[in-house]
Coordinates of C-alpha atoms (C1' of nucleotides) in Angstrom, one line a residue:
Chain F
M28 CA 0.0 0.0 0.0
P29 CA 2.7 2.5 0.8
P30 CA 3.9 4.2 -2.4
R31 CA 7.5 4.4 -1.1
G32 CA 9.2 7.5 -2.5
E33 CA 7.1 7.3 -5.5
H34 CA 6.2 11.0 -5.3
S35 CA 8.5 13.9 -4.8
R36 CA 7.8 16.4 -2.1
T37 CA 6.2 18.8 -4.5
E38 CA 4.2 16.1 -6.3
L39 CA 2.9 15.0 -3.0
K40 CA 1.9 18.6 -2.0
A41 CA 0.0 19.0 -5.2
L42 CA -1.7 15.7 -4.7
I43 CA -2.8 16.7 -1.3
L44 CA -4.2 20.0 -2.4
E45 CA -6.0 18.4 -5.3
A46 CA -7.5 15.8 -3.0
A47 CA -8.5 18.6 -0.5
G48 CA -10.1 20.6 -3.3
T49 CA -12.2 17.6 -4.4
I50 CA -13.3 16.9 -0.9
A51 CA -14.2 20.5 -0.1
E52 CA -16.2 20.7 -3.3
S53 CA -18.2 17.6 -2.5
D54 CA -18.5 17.7 1.3
G55 CA -17.6 21.3 2.4
L56 CA -15.4 22.1 5.3
R57 CA -17.2 19.5 7.4
G58 CA -15.9 16.7 5.4
L59 CA -12.4 18.1 4.9
T60 CA -10.5 16.0 7.4
A61 CA -6.8 15.1 7.5
R62 CA -7.8 11.4 7.5
A63 CA -10.1 11.8 4.5
I64 CA -7.3 13.6 2.5
A65 CA -4.8 10.9 3.5
Q66 CA -7.1 8.1 2.5
A67 CA -7.9 9.8 -0.9
I68 CA -4.2 9.9 -1.8
G69 CA -3.3 6.5 -0.3
Y70 CA -1.0 7.8 2.4
S71 CA -1.2 7.7 6.1
P72 CA -2.5 10.8 8.0
G73 CA 0.9 11.6 9.4
T74 CA 2.3 12.3 6.0
L75 CA 0.3 15.5 5.7
Y76 CA 2.4 17.0 8.4
N77 CA 5.6 16.6 6.5
M78 CA 4.7 19.3 4.0
F79 CA 2.0 21.2 5.9
T80 CA 2.2 22.6 9.4
D81 CA -1.4 21.5 10.1
L82 CA -4.8 21.2 8.4
D83 CA -5.4 24.9 8.6
D84 CA -2.3 25.3 6.5
V85 CA -3.8 23.0 3.8
V86 CA -6.9 25.0 3.7
V87 CA -5.0 28.3 3.5
Q88 CA -3.0 27.0 0.6
L89 CA -6.1 25.6 -1.1
N90 CA -7.7 29.0 -0.9
T91 CA -4.6 30.6 -2.4
E92 CA -5.0 28.3 -5.3
T93 CA -8.7 29.3 -5.6
L94 CA -7.8 32.9 -5.6
D95 CA -5.2 32.3 -8.3
A96 CA -7.9 30.5 -10.5
L97 CA -10.3 33.4 -9.9
H98 CA -7.8 35.9 -11.0
D99 CA -7.0 33.9 -14.2
R100 CA -10.7 33.9 -14.9
L101 CA -11.2 37.6 -14.4
A102 CA -8.0 38.5 -16.3
A103 CA -9.5 36.6 -19.3
V104 CA -12.4 39.2 -19.5
V105 CA -11.6 41.5 -22.5
P106 CA -12.3 45.1 -21.7
S107 CA -14.5 47.2 -24.0
G108 CA -13.6 50.5 -22.5
V109 CA -17.1 51.2 -21.3
P110 CA -16.9 51.1 -17.5
E111 CA -20.4 49.9 -16.8
A112 CA -20.1 47.0 -19.2
D113 CA -16.6 46.1 -18.1
V114 CA -17.4 46.2 -14.4
L115 CA -20.5 44.1 -14.9
A116 CA -18.6 41.6 -17.0
L117 CA -16.0 41.3 -14.1
A118 CA -18.7 40.9 -11.6
R119 CA -20.5 38.3 -13.7
A120 CA -17.2 36.4 -14.1
Y121 CA -16.8 36.4 -10.4
V122 CA -20.3 35.1 -9.8
G123 CA -19.9 32.5 -12.5
F124 CA -16.7 31.3 -10.9
A125 CA -18.3 31.2 -7.4
R126 CA -21.3 29.3 -8.9
E127 CA -19.3 26.6 -10.5
R128 CA -17.4 25.7 -7.3
P129 CA -19.8 27.0 -4.6
R130 CA -18.4 25.0 -1.7
R131 CA -14.8 25.5 -2.6
W132 CA -15.3 29.2 -3.2
N133 CA -17.2 29.4 0.1
L134 CA -14.2 28.0 1.9
V135 CA -12.3 31.2 1.1
F136 CA -14.7 33.0 3.4
E137 CA -15.9 30.2 5.7
H138 CA -12.5 29.4 6.9
N139 CA -11.3 31.7 9.6
P140 CA -7.7 31.0 10.3
A141 CA -6.8 30.7 14.0
D142 CA -5.9 34.0 15.7
G143 CA -2.7 35.6 14.7
R144 CA -2.5 33.9 11.4
E145 CA -2.5 36.5 8.7
L146 CA -3.1 36.6 4.9
S147 CA 0.0 35.5 3.1
E148 CA 1.9 37.9 1.0
H149 CA 0.9 35.9 -2.0
Q150 CA -2.8 36.1 -1.2
R151 CA -2.6 39.9 -0.6
A152 CA -0.9 40.3 -4.0
R153 CA -3.5 38.3 -5.7
I154 CA -6.3 40.4 -4.2
E155 CA -4.4 43.5 -5.2
D156 CA -4.3 42.2 -8.8
L157 CA -8.0 41.5 -8.8
L158 CA -8.7 45.0 -7.5
A159 CA -6.5 46.3 -10.3
L160 CA -8.7 44.8 -12.9
V161 CA -11.8 46.6 -11.5
A162 CA -9.9 49.8 -11.1
A163 CA -8.7 49.6 -14.8
A164 CA -12.3 49.2 -15.9
L165 CA -13.1 52.5 -13.9
E166 CA -10.3 54.4 -15.6
P167 CA -12.5 56.5 -17.9
L168 CA -14.6 57.8 -15.0
F169 CA -11.7 59.4 -13.0
P170 CA -9.1 61.9 -14.1
A171 CA -5.5 60.7 -13.7
S172 CA -5.1 62.9 -10.5
E173 CA -7.8 60.9 -8.8
A174 CA -6.2 57.5 -8.8
R175 CA -6.9 57.1 -5.1
Q176 CA -10.6 57.8 -5.6
R177 CA -10.7 55.2 -8.4
D178 CA -9.0 52.5 -6.4
H179 CA -11.4 53.3 -3.5
A180 CA -14.4 52.9 -5.8
A181 CA -12.9 49.6 -7.0
R182 CA -12.7 48.3 -3.5
V183 CA -16.3 49.3 -2.7
L184 CA -17.6 47.6 -5.8
W185 CA -15.5 44.5 -5.1
S186 CA -16.7 44.2 -1.5
A187 CA -20.3 44.9 -2.5
T188 CA -20.2 42.2 -5.2
Q189 CA -18.8 39.8 -2.7
G190 CA -21.7 40.6 -0.3
I191 CA -24.3 40.2 -3.0
T192 CA -22.8 36.9 -4.1
A193 CA -22.5 35.6 -0.5
L194 CA -26.0 36.7 0.7
A195 CA -28.2 36.1 -2.3
G196 CA -26.1 33.0 -3.4
A197 CA -26.5 31.3 -0.1
G198 CA -30.2 32.3 0.2
K199 CA -29.5 34.4 3.2
L200 CA -31.8 37.1 2.0
A201 CA -35.3 36.8 3.1
R202 CA -36.7 36.2 -0.4
A203 CA -35.0 34.5 -3.2
E204 CA -33.3 37.3 -5.2
S205 CA -31.7 37.3 -8.6
V206 CA -27.9 37.8 -8.1
D207 CA -27.7 39.3 -11.6
G208 CA -30.4 41.8 -10.9
M209 CA -28.7 42.9 -7.8
L210 CA -25.3 43.3 -9.5
R211 CA -26.9 45.4 -12.2
G212 CA -28.6 47.5 -9.6
L213 CA -25.3 48.0 -7.7
I214 CA -23.2 48.8 -10.8
T215 CA -25.7 50.9 -12.7
Y216 CA -26.4 53.3 -9.9
Q217 CA -22.9 53.3 -8.4
L218 CA -21.3 54.3 -11.7
R219 CA -24.1 56.8 -12.5
G220 CA -23.5 58.3 -9.1
I221 CA -19.8 58.6 -9.9
A222 CA -20.4 60.1 -13.3
A223 CA -22.9 62.6 -11.9
S224 CA -20.5 63.9 -9.4
S225 CA -18.3 66.7 -10.7
E226 CA -16.1 66.2 -7.6
H227 CA -14.9 62.9 -6.1
P228 CA -14.2 63.2 -2.4
D229 CA -11.5 61.1 -0.9
F230 CA -13.5 59.0 1.4
E231 CA -10.4 57.9 3.4
V232 CA -9.7 61.4 4.5
P233 CA -12.8 62.6 6.2
Chain J
M2 CA -23.1 18.5 41.2
P3 CA -26.5 17.7 39.4
P4 CA -28.9 20.6 39.8
R5 CA -31.8 18.3 39.9
G6 CA -34.8 19.8 38.3
E7 CA -33.6 23.2 39.4
H8 CA -34.2 24.8 36.1
S9 CA -37.3 24.6 33.9
R10 CA -37.0 23.5 30.3
T11 CA -37.1 27.2 29.1
E12 CA -34.7 28.3 31.7
L13 CA -32.3 25.6 30.7
K14 CA -32.6 26.5 27.1
A15 CA -31.9 30.2 27.9
L16 CA -28.9 29.1 30.0
I17 CA -27.5 27.0 27.2
L18 CA -27.8 29.8 24.6
E19 CA -26.3 32.3 27.0
A20 CA -23.3 30.1 27.6
A21 CA -23.0 29.4 23.9
G22 CA -22.9 33.1 23.2
T23 CA -20.2 33.8 25.7
I24 CA -18.0 30.9 24.4
A25 CA -18.6 31.9 20.8
E26 CA -17.6 35.5 21.5
S27 CA -14.4 34.4 23.3
D28 CA -13.3 31.4 21.3
G29 CA -15.2 31.5 18.0
L30 CA -16.8 28.5 16.4
R31 CA -13.7 26.4 17.1
G32 CA -14.3 26.5 20.9
L33 CA -18.1 26.2 20.7
T34 CA -18.4 22.5 21.7
A35 CA -21.2 20.6 23.3
R36 CA -18.9 19.6 26.1
A37 CA -17.7 23.2 26.8
I38 CA -21.3 24.4 26.9
A39 CA -22.3 21.6 29.3
Q40 CA -19.5 22.4 31.6
A41 CA -20.2 26.2 31.6
I42 CA -23.7 25.4 32.8
G43 CA -22.9 22.6 35.1
Y44 CA -24.8 19.9 33.4
S45 CA -23.7 16.8 31.5
P46 CA -23.2 16.9 27.7
G47 CA -26.3 14.7 27.2
T48 CA -28.6 17.4 28.6
L49 CA -28.1 19.6 25.5
Y50 CA -29.9 16.9 23.5
N51 CA -33.1 17.2 25.5
M52 CA -33.9 20.7 24.2
F53 CA -31.8 20.9 21.0
T54 CA -31.7 18.4 18.3
D55 CA -27.9 18.9 18.0
L56 CA -25.1 21.4 18.2
D57 CA -26.0 22.9 14.8
D58 CA -29.4 23.7 16.3
V59 CA -27.8 25.5 19.2
V60 CA -25.8 27.7 16.8
V61 CA -28.9 28.3 14.6
Q62 CA -30.9 29.5 17.6
L63 CA -28.0 31.6 18.8
N64 CA -27.8 33.3 15.4
T65 CA -31.5 34.0 15.6
E66 CA -31.0 35.8 18.8
T67 CA -28.2 37.7 17.3
L68 CA -30.4 38.9 14.4
D69 CA -33.0 39.9 16.9
A70 CA -30.5 42.0 18.8
L71 CA -29.3 43.6 15.6
H72 CA -32.8 44.4 14.6
D73 CA -33.5 46.1 17.9
R74 CA -30.3 48.1 17.5
L75 CA -31.2 49.3 13.9
A76 CA -34.8 49.9 14.9
A77 CA -33.5 52.4 17.5
V78 CA -32.0 54.6 14.8
V79 CA -34.3 57.7 14.5
P80 CA -34.8 58.7 10.8
S81 CA -34.2 62.2 9.7
G82 CA -36.0 62.0 6.4
V83 CA -32.8 62.5 4.5
P84 CA -32.1 59.2 2.7
E85 CA -28.3 59.6 2.6
A86 CA -28.0 60.3 6.2
D87 CA -30.5 57.7 7.3
V88 CA -29.0 54.9 5.3
L89 CA -25.5 55.8 6.5
A90 CA -26.8 55.8 10.1
L91 CA -28.3 52.3 9.6
A92 CA -25.1 51.1 8.0
R93 CA -23.0 52.5 10.9
A94 CA -25.3 50.9 13.5
Y95 CA -24.8 47.6 11.6
V96 CA -21.0 48.0 11.7
G97 CA -21.0 49.1 15.3
F98 CA -23.0 46.0 16.3
A99 CA -20.7 43.8 14.3
R100 CA -17.7 45.4 15.9
E101 CA -18.9 45.0 19.4
R102 CA -19.4 41.2 19.1
P103 CA -17.2 40.4 16.1
R104 CA -16.9 36.6 16.7
R105 CA -20.5 36.2 17.6
W106 CA -21.6 38.3 14.6
N107 CA -19.2 36.3 12.4
L108 CA -21.0 33.1 13.5
V109 CA -24.0 34.2 11.5
F110 CA -22.1 33.8 8.3
E111 CA -19.3 31.4 9.3
H112 CA -21.8 28.7 10.2
N113 CA -23.2 26.9 7.2
P114 CA -25.9 24.6 8.4
A115 CA -25.7 21.1 7.0
D116 CA -27.4 20.6 3.7
G117 CA -31.1 20.8 3.6
R118 CA -31.5 22.9 6.7
E119 CA -33.1 26.1 5.8
L120 CA -33.4 29.6 7.3
S121 CA -36.2 29.5 9.9
E122 CA -39.4 31.4 9.3
H123 CA -38.5 33.6 12.3
Q124 CA -35.1 34.3 10.8
R125 CA -36.5 35.1 7.4
A126 CA -39.0 37.5 9.1
R127 CA -36.2 39.3 11.0
I128 CA -34.2 39.8 7.8
E129 CA -37.4 41.2 6.1
D130 CA -37.8 43.6 9.0
L131 CA -34.2 44.8 8.7
L132 CA -34.6 45.3 5.0
A133 CA -37.8 47.2 5.6
L134 CA -35.8 49.8 7.8
V135 CA -33.5 50.4 4.9
A136 CA -36.4 50.6 2.4
A137 CA -38.1 53.1 4.7
A138 CA -35.0 55.3 4.6
L139 CA -35.1 55.3 0.8
E140 CA -38.8 56.2 0.6
P141 CA -38.2 59.8 -0.5
L142 CA -36.2 58.7 -3.6
F143 CA -38.9 56.6 -5.2
P144 CA -42.5 57.4 -6.2
A145 CA -45.1 55.2 -4.5
S146 CA -45.5 53.2 -7.8
E147 CA -41.9 52.0 -7.6
A148 CA -42.0 50.1 -4.3
R149 CA -40.3 47.1 -6.0
Q150 CA -37.4 49.2 -7.2
R151 CA -37.1 50.7 -3.7
D152 CA -37.0 47.3 -2.1
H153 CA -34.5 46.1 -4.6
A154 CA -32.2 49.0 -3.8
A155 CA -32.6 48.3 -0.1
R156 CA -31.4 44.7 -0.7
V157 CA -28.5 45.8 -2.8
L158 CA -27.4 48.3 -0.1
W159 CA -27.8 45.7 2.6
S160 CA -25.8 43.1 0.8
A161 CA -23.1 45.5 -0.1
T162 CA -22.8 46.8 3.4
Q163 CA -22.5 43.1 4.6
G164 CA -19.7 42.6 2.1
I165 CA -17.8 45.7 3.1
T166 CA -18.1 44.8 6.8
A167 CA -17.0 41.2 6.2
L168 CA -14.1 42.0 3.9
A169 CA -12.7 45.2 5.3
G170 CA -13.5 44.1 8.9
A171 CA -11.7 40.8 8.6
G172 CA -8.8 42.4 6.9
K173 CA -9.5 40.4 3.7
L174 CA -8.8 43.3 1.5
A175 CA -5.2 43.7 0.4
R176 CA -4.6 46.9 2.2
A177 CA -6.2 48.0 5.5
E178 CA -9.2 50.0 4.5
S179 CA -11.5 52.3 6.5
V180 CA -14.8 50.6 6.8
D181 CA -16.5 53.9 7.3
G182 CA -14.9 55.4 4.1
M183 CA -16.2 52.5 2.1
L184 CA -19.6 52.8 3.5
R185 CA -19.7 56.5 2.6
G186 CA -18.4 55.7 -0.9
L187 CA -21.1 53.1 -1.4
I188 CA -24.0 55.1 -0.1
T189 CA -23.0 58.5 -1.5
Y190 CA -22.7 57.2 -5.1
Q191 CA -25.5 54.7 -4.9
L192 CA -28.0 57.3 -3.8
R193 CA -26.7 59.9 -6.2
G194 CA -27.1 57.4 -8.9
I195 CA -30.6 56.8 -8.0
A196 CA -31.4 60.4 -7.7
A197 CA -29.8 61.2 -11.0
S198 CA -32.0 58.6 -12.8
S199 CA -35.3 59.8 -14.0
E200 CA -36.4 56.2 -14.6
H201 CA -35.8 53.3 -12.3
P202 CA -35.6 50.0 -14.2
D203 CA -36.9 46.9 -12.5
F204 CA -33.7 44.9 -12.3
E205 CA -35.5 41.7 -11.5
V206 CA -37.3 41.8 -15.0
P207 CA -34.5 41.9 -17.5
Chain H
dA14 C1' -39.2 12.6 34.5
dC15 C1' -35.0 14.3 34.3
dC16 C1' -30.2 13.9 34.0
dT17 C1' -26.1 11.1 34.0
dG18 C1' -21.9 9.3 32.3
dA19 C1' -20.1 5.6 29.9
dA20 C1' -19.7 4.1 25.2
dC21 C1' -19.2 4.6 20.2
dA22 C1' -17.3 6.2 16.2
dC23 C1' -15.1 9.8 15.0
dC24 C1' -11.5 14.0 15.0
dG25 C1' -6.1 16.6 14.7
dT26 C1' -1.7 15.8 15.8
dT27 C1' 2.7 13.6 17.4
dC28 C1' 6.4 10.5 17.2
dA29 C1' 9.0 6.1 18.1
dA30 C1' 9.6 2.5 15.1
dG31 C1' 10.1 0.3 10.9
dT32 C1' 11.9 0.0 5.8
Chain E
dA22 C1' 15.0 9.7 4.4
dC23 C1' 10.5 8.8 4.1
dC24 C1' 6.4 7.0 5.8
dT25 C1' 3.8 4.4 9.1
dG26 C1' 0.4 3.5 12.5
dA27 C1' -0.4 3.4 17.2
dA28 C1' -1.2 6.6 20.7
dC29 C1' -3.1 10.8 23.0
dA30 C1' -6.4 14.1 23.9
dC31 C1' -10.1 15.6 22.1
dC32 C1' -14.9 15.7 19.5
dG33 C1' -20.7 14.9 18.7
dT34 C1' -24.2 11.9 19.9
dT35 C1' -26.7 8.1 22.0
dC36 C1' -28.9 5.6 25.5
dA37 C1' -29.2 2.3 29.4
dA38 C1' -29.1 3.0 34.0
dG39 C1' -29.7 5.6 38.0
dT40 C1' -32.4 9.0 41.2

DNA sequence: ACCTGAACACCGTTCAAGT
DNA sequence: ACCTGAACACCGTTCAAGT
């Protein structure tokens, strides 16, 4: 049964993350146990602890992979230069991604790492990249001198999209609500509000 | 040690929920175990299963209490009749509540009940009540014939506020971001966008 | 009738012992 | 050197037995 040295360290790591992803998608965080992963790859539970510090670490690295995949997906959206269309396309790509792997996507938010464990640099960088895509779509709405305001708007739109996906997607609004309708409501009015404002206050400096 | 019949069923239930709330606030979902609750109230673990079907049920009922408390808090906000001010006041009350009991508030979203278990009627009604408060604040912006559009805008604002609170609050945006600045960005532009639109499309009927 | 506490089938994690 | 698998200290949940 033991695949003696058949896999290199990096192969084994990839194997573990792959198995973890599959289990997360089918059973959610509840079913994602060290023993289940070990069984899926044909190793003993102890092996996980050679390449990961603990199960939390496995989840964190799985979430990093998920963010990478999301970024690839959003980066593939071709901009038209019309902010409303481009932001909506990004939001829809986001929702589409989340819908395809609902449990795995949920894991990114469901999993609260133990106290003191922070977002990795890599994860921060990925999120920064994602926000940059939204900010680029907003470019035409802000003069070059207002990059701060544009980035701020991108963060607001990103967080809001996340909230809509999470609440409406999980059925945590009272009535069933169309996610797409809410995204259109958000983006239409947000961008009209920005366009209708001759001045853009810096909301971080009150 | 056994408090023989000292507490009525309802007293015991309240005792359990109170202990669960305290544990959740200090240790999060990780520390919220049946054994810990039992120890906190001086009963044996088995006792929990007399009034709750399982631990999930305890968390669900705790979350219901949390939603009730949030509703009380938002209902105490006195409206001024100026939509932007009122929606911002509601959003700030929401964030204030979430900040005071971060772990307990987080539990409402962190806890994904097992498959098939739905939101209770009581929980749905509470969420409906909360949305009604936001919708009331938006009243001046929509003619009476556009109640649907007004309710839709309330849902968008609510979900977006939730997203901002969750992401910025948990430090899950790349850089530290002021939650209040993001709320103001959201609400200012959203309401300006609505005000600047002579027609309000029904986003649920595309 | 109410509550116990032992029992069952699980966990995450560690680490001496094997190959 | 790599991996095992038994061991430890935990879980949630059940249920016969006590009071």
